Structures are given as structure tokens and as C-alpha cells.
C-alpha angles and dihedrals in degrees: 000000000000124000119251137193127229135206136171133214129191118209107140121107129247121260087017130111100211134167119292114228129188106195110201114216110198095154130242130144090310082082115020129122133190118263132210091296096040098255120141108245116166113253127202126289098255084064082064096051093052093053091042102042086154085073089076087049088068119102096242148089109254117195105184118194122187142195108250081234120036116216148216105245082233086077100041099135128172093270088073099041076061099049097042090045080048090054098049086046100045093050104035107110089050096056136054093210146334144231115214105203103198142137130308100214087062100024098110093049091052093052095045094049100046087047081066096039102055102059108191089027103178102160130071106265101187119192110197131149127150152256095222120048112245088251093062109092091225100039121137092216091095103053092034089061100030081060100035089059091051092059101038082057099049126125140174118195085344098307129103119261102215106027098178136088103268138161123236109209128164095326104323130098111209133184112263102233092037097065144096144189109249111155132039099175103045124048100243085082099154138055143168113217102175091052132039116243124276104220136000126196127225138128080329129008107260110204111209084213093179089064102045123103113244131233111282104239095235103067097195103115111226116204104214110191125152109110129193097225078195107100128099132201107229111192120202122212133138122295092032117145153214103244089051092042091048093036092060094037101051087044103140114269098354109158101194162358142232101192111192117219141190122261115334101348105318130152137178106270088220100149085233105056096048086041092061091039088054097047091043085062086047094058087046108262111143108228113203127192124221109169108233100233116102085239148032118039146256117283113182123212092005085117131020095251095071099035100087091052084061094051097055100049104269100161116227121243095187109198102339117131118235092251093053087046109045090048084044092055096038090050097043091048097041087046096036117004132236102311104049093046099060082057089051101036093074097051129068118248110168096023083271087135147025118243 
């Protein structure tokens, strides 16, 4: 297991009973600095706290843990989905909801990952970081966390208002395992093309009520946390041939496969490629297909072109996004193995698709 830090910051009021936060630090540009040779490299939390002193003016009490290391997203494994999902499960009862600052390049693999990993979820979990590091004069961190912190502490008649893993980027409040990582220039850097925002800030926060998950009526939170590391992305695109396809799909010991197709579901009718998908499936390996456009969704055997994939056994992802797929898979194989994830894959389980 990896070390933490941990730092308190009292904000509440006296006299006052106010929301109780964890902030998760994992590290990403949100706060980074530059070093001797003027590359970004991610500093400790209490580097944060010293560019953001209006975090100790709100009206909560704010818990922040932090890796021993922080990291750059690019190198977001396993290891620290499990240590972050740890950390939400070990202080649950003693927080009424919590900000993940990480990364923006893996962020929407983190968020889809831990939506399948806290069964019974019924507090905010809010997942924000930045495009600009909190040094920087114009950078988006402060009010990404300032109002990160606001909704992860909502309540309505003592409930939250949004009890589901979501990520809170330049206004907007996604859900987790909807999102995607579409800019990398501007600050408006994710987007969920198949769902409508949760929230969006303004002036106010505006909640969009009729598309947040509810409260699971069984409030015990269950950590779910054995992952299959073997699944592959296979992208198809023109030009692409046999010995690639057969080399990916008779890889020792793969699992599965999240194969990438074009429009809703369509793939090239070239008698091959059908032939080693079809032998993959036969070996076993579960072949999912998650259509490569931002939005819309799979539809298998509407043309010709994706009937084939049907008939063999190509499993529909609907319209599921690849980060939400690949964690999905990883996280069904490594809990329950490969039958009983074919039965699980097609349903949703965390709002990640629409059925």
C-alpha cells in the first residue's frame, strides 16, 4: 500500500455543524510547479493550501489526504484506483462527501473505474483537477475545487444532492463514467456526449434533478476492487491488417476485448477479420464493441457491416464510452470471472449506459 499524508483544515464555524469534506490529493497539473529546469512535476498538498488560502474561509470541515508521491495522471495504474476507492471506503461514515483532485490525461478512467468500484454509493464523490497549475494567475484549479467542494457538500432535507461519482470541470458537473477527455488546449477539457450535464455553475448552481442518479436504497457502501489487467483496446481504422489484428487477439491469457468501431457498431466485412474475431470468441475472449464517435451508440445488425459481428458472438456496448468499458471489463472479470461477466457487461450498472 502506498503512504499518504494527511492535513486538516478547519474551516467550520463554532458553534456551527457544517459539511465534512476529504479532499483526495493524487497530484496532476492542478499542482504542479516548475523545477530547476522548468518542467511541471506535481508538489504536496500543503503547496496547494498556501496558493489557495481562501480554502480555509468556507464554512466546512476539510480532511486532505495525499499520496506520499504525487503523480503525473499518465501514470494512474490500478494500484491507485485501489487506493483512492480504499480511502473513500475506509472514511465513509466520517464524511459527508469527498473531492478527488487528479489528473486530467486518466480522469475519466479514474472516475469510471471508482463508479463500478463503490456499490451503494450515496455521497457525492467529485473528481476535478485543472488545465492550468494553481500558480499560474489564469488557472482554472481554484474555481474547479472551490466549486467542487460546494457540490460534494450539498444537501437537501439532509440528503446529497448528487450521490454518484462525477467529474466537475469548467462549469460543468458530468457524470463520471459518461465523460471524456476532449481538449487539451481550452478548459472546457471533458464532455459527455451520450448525457446531459448534471449540474452547471453559474451565478447559481443549477441541478439537472431528472438526470441524477438516486440514492441506492441500501445505503451500505460495498469496495469492490479486484481488476483483470488482461484487456486490450483494438482500433479499427483502414489499412489495418492480419498480422496486427491476430497478434493482439492471441496475446497469452487476454480476456477481452473492447474493439472500437466505426459509427454505430460497423466493422470492415473482410472475411479475416471476421474469421480471428471469431476465433478469439471462440477461445473465450469476450469482444466488446464500443463504437468509436464521441456520441450516439452501437447498433448491431442495423447495417451489414455489423451484422456479422452479431452473429458471431460480438457483444454490444451500447453507448458506453471506452473508458467506461475497458474499467467495466477489467473490474467484472477480475470480481466474477468471465461468465458471469458476459451476463453483467450489457446492463448498467453505475448509469454508464443507456439501456
Amino acid at each position: 500500500m502506498m503512504s499518504l499524508n494527511k492535513v486538516s483544515i478547519n474551516t467550520a464555524l463554532p458553534g456551527k455543524s457544517r459539511a465534512r469534506i476529504l479532499i483526495i490529493y493524487t497530484g496532476g497539473t492542478f499542482g504542479m510547479n516548475y523545477d530547476r529546469e522548468g518542467v511541471l512535476v506535481p508538489f504536496d498538498f500543503p503547496y496547494i493550501l498556501e496558493q489557495l488560502p481562501t480554502l480555509k474561509n468556507l464554512a466546512l470541515e476539510i480532511t486532505a489526504v495525499s499520496f506520499e508521491h504525487p503523480i503525473d495522471s499518465s501514470n494512474v495504474n490500478i494500484e491507485h484506483w485501489q487506493l483512492i476507492g480504499k480511502i473513500i471506503y475506509d472514511e465513509y461514515e466520517q464524511h459527508d462527501g469527498f473531492v478527488v483532485l487528479h489528473g486530467t490525461d486518466t480522469m475519466a478512467f479514474t472516475a469510471s473505474a471508482l463508479s463500478f468500484m463503490l456499490e451503494g454509493l450515496s455521497k457525492p464523490v467529485v473528481i476535478t483537477g485543472a488545465q492550468l497549475p494553481i500558480s499560474e494567475p489564469r488557472s482554472d484549479a481554484r474555481e474547479n475545487l472551490i466549486t467542487a467542494l460546494d457540490i460534494a457538500s450539498a444537501k437537501q432535507e439532509g440528503m446529497p444532492l448528487v450521490p454518484e461519482v462525477c467529474i466537475f470541470f469548467d462549469y460543468e458537473l458530468l457524470r463520471g463514467n459518461r465523460s471524456k477527455k476532449v481538449e487539451s488546449m481550452q478548459f472546457d477539457a471533458f464532455d459527455s456526449g451520450n448525457y446531459p450535464p448534471l449540474a452547471t455553475a453559474g451565478v447559481k448552481i443549477d441541478y439537472n434533478f431528472s438526470v441524477i442518479r438516486s440514492a441506492p436504497r441500501s445505503m451500505k457502501l460495498e469496495l469492490r476492487d479486484a481488476f483483470e489487467t488482461n484487456v486490450v483496446i483494438l482500433k479499427l481504422f483502414p489499412g489495418l491488417n492480419r498480422q496486427v489484428v491476430n497478434a493482439i487477439l492471441t496475446t497469452p491469457n487476454l480476456k477481452a476485448v473492447v474493439l472500437e468501431t466505426y459509427g454505430s457498431g460497423n466493422a470492415p466485412t473482410l472475411s479475416w477479420l471476421i474469421e480471428e474475431l471469431k476465433l478469439a470468441i471462440e477461445r473465450g475472449v469476450i469482444l466488446l464493441n464500443i463504437s468509436q464517435c464521441p456520441g450516439g451508440r452501437v447498433l448491431q445488425g442495423r447495417y451489414e457491416t455489423s451484422k456479422r459481428l452479431q452473429q458471431i458472438g460480438v457483444i454490444s456496448g451500447a453507448d458506453m464510452t471506452t473508458e467506461a468499458a475497458v474499467t467495466k471489463l477489467m473490474l467484472l472479470l477480475g470480481q466474477y470471472g468471465p461468465e458471469r461477466t458476459r451476463d453483467l457487461i450489457g446492463l448498467s450498472l453505475a448509469g454508464e449506459l443507456t439501456s
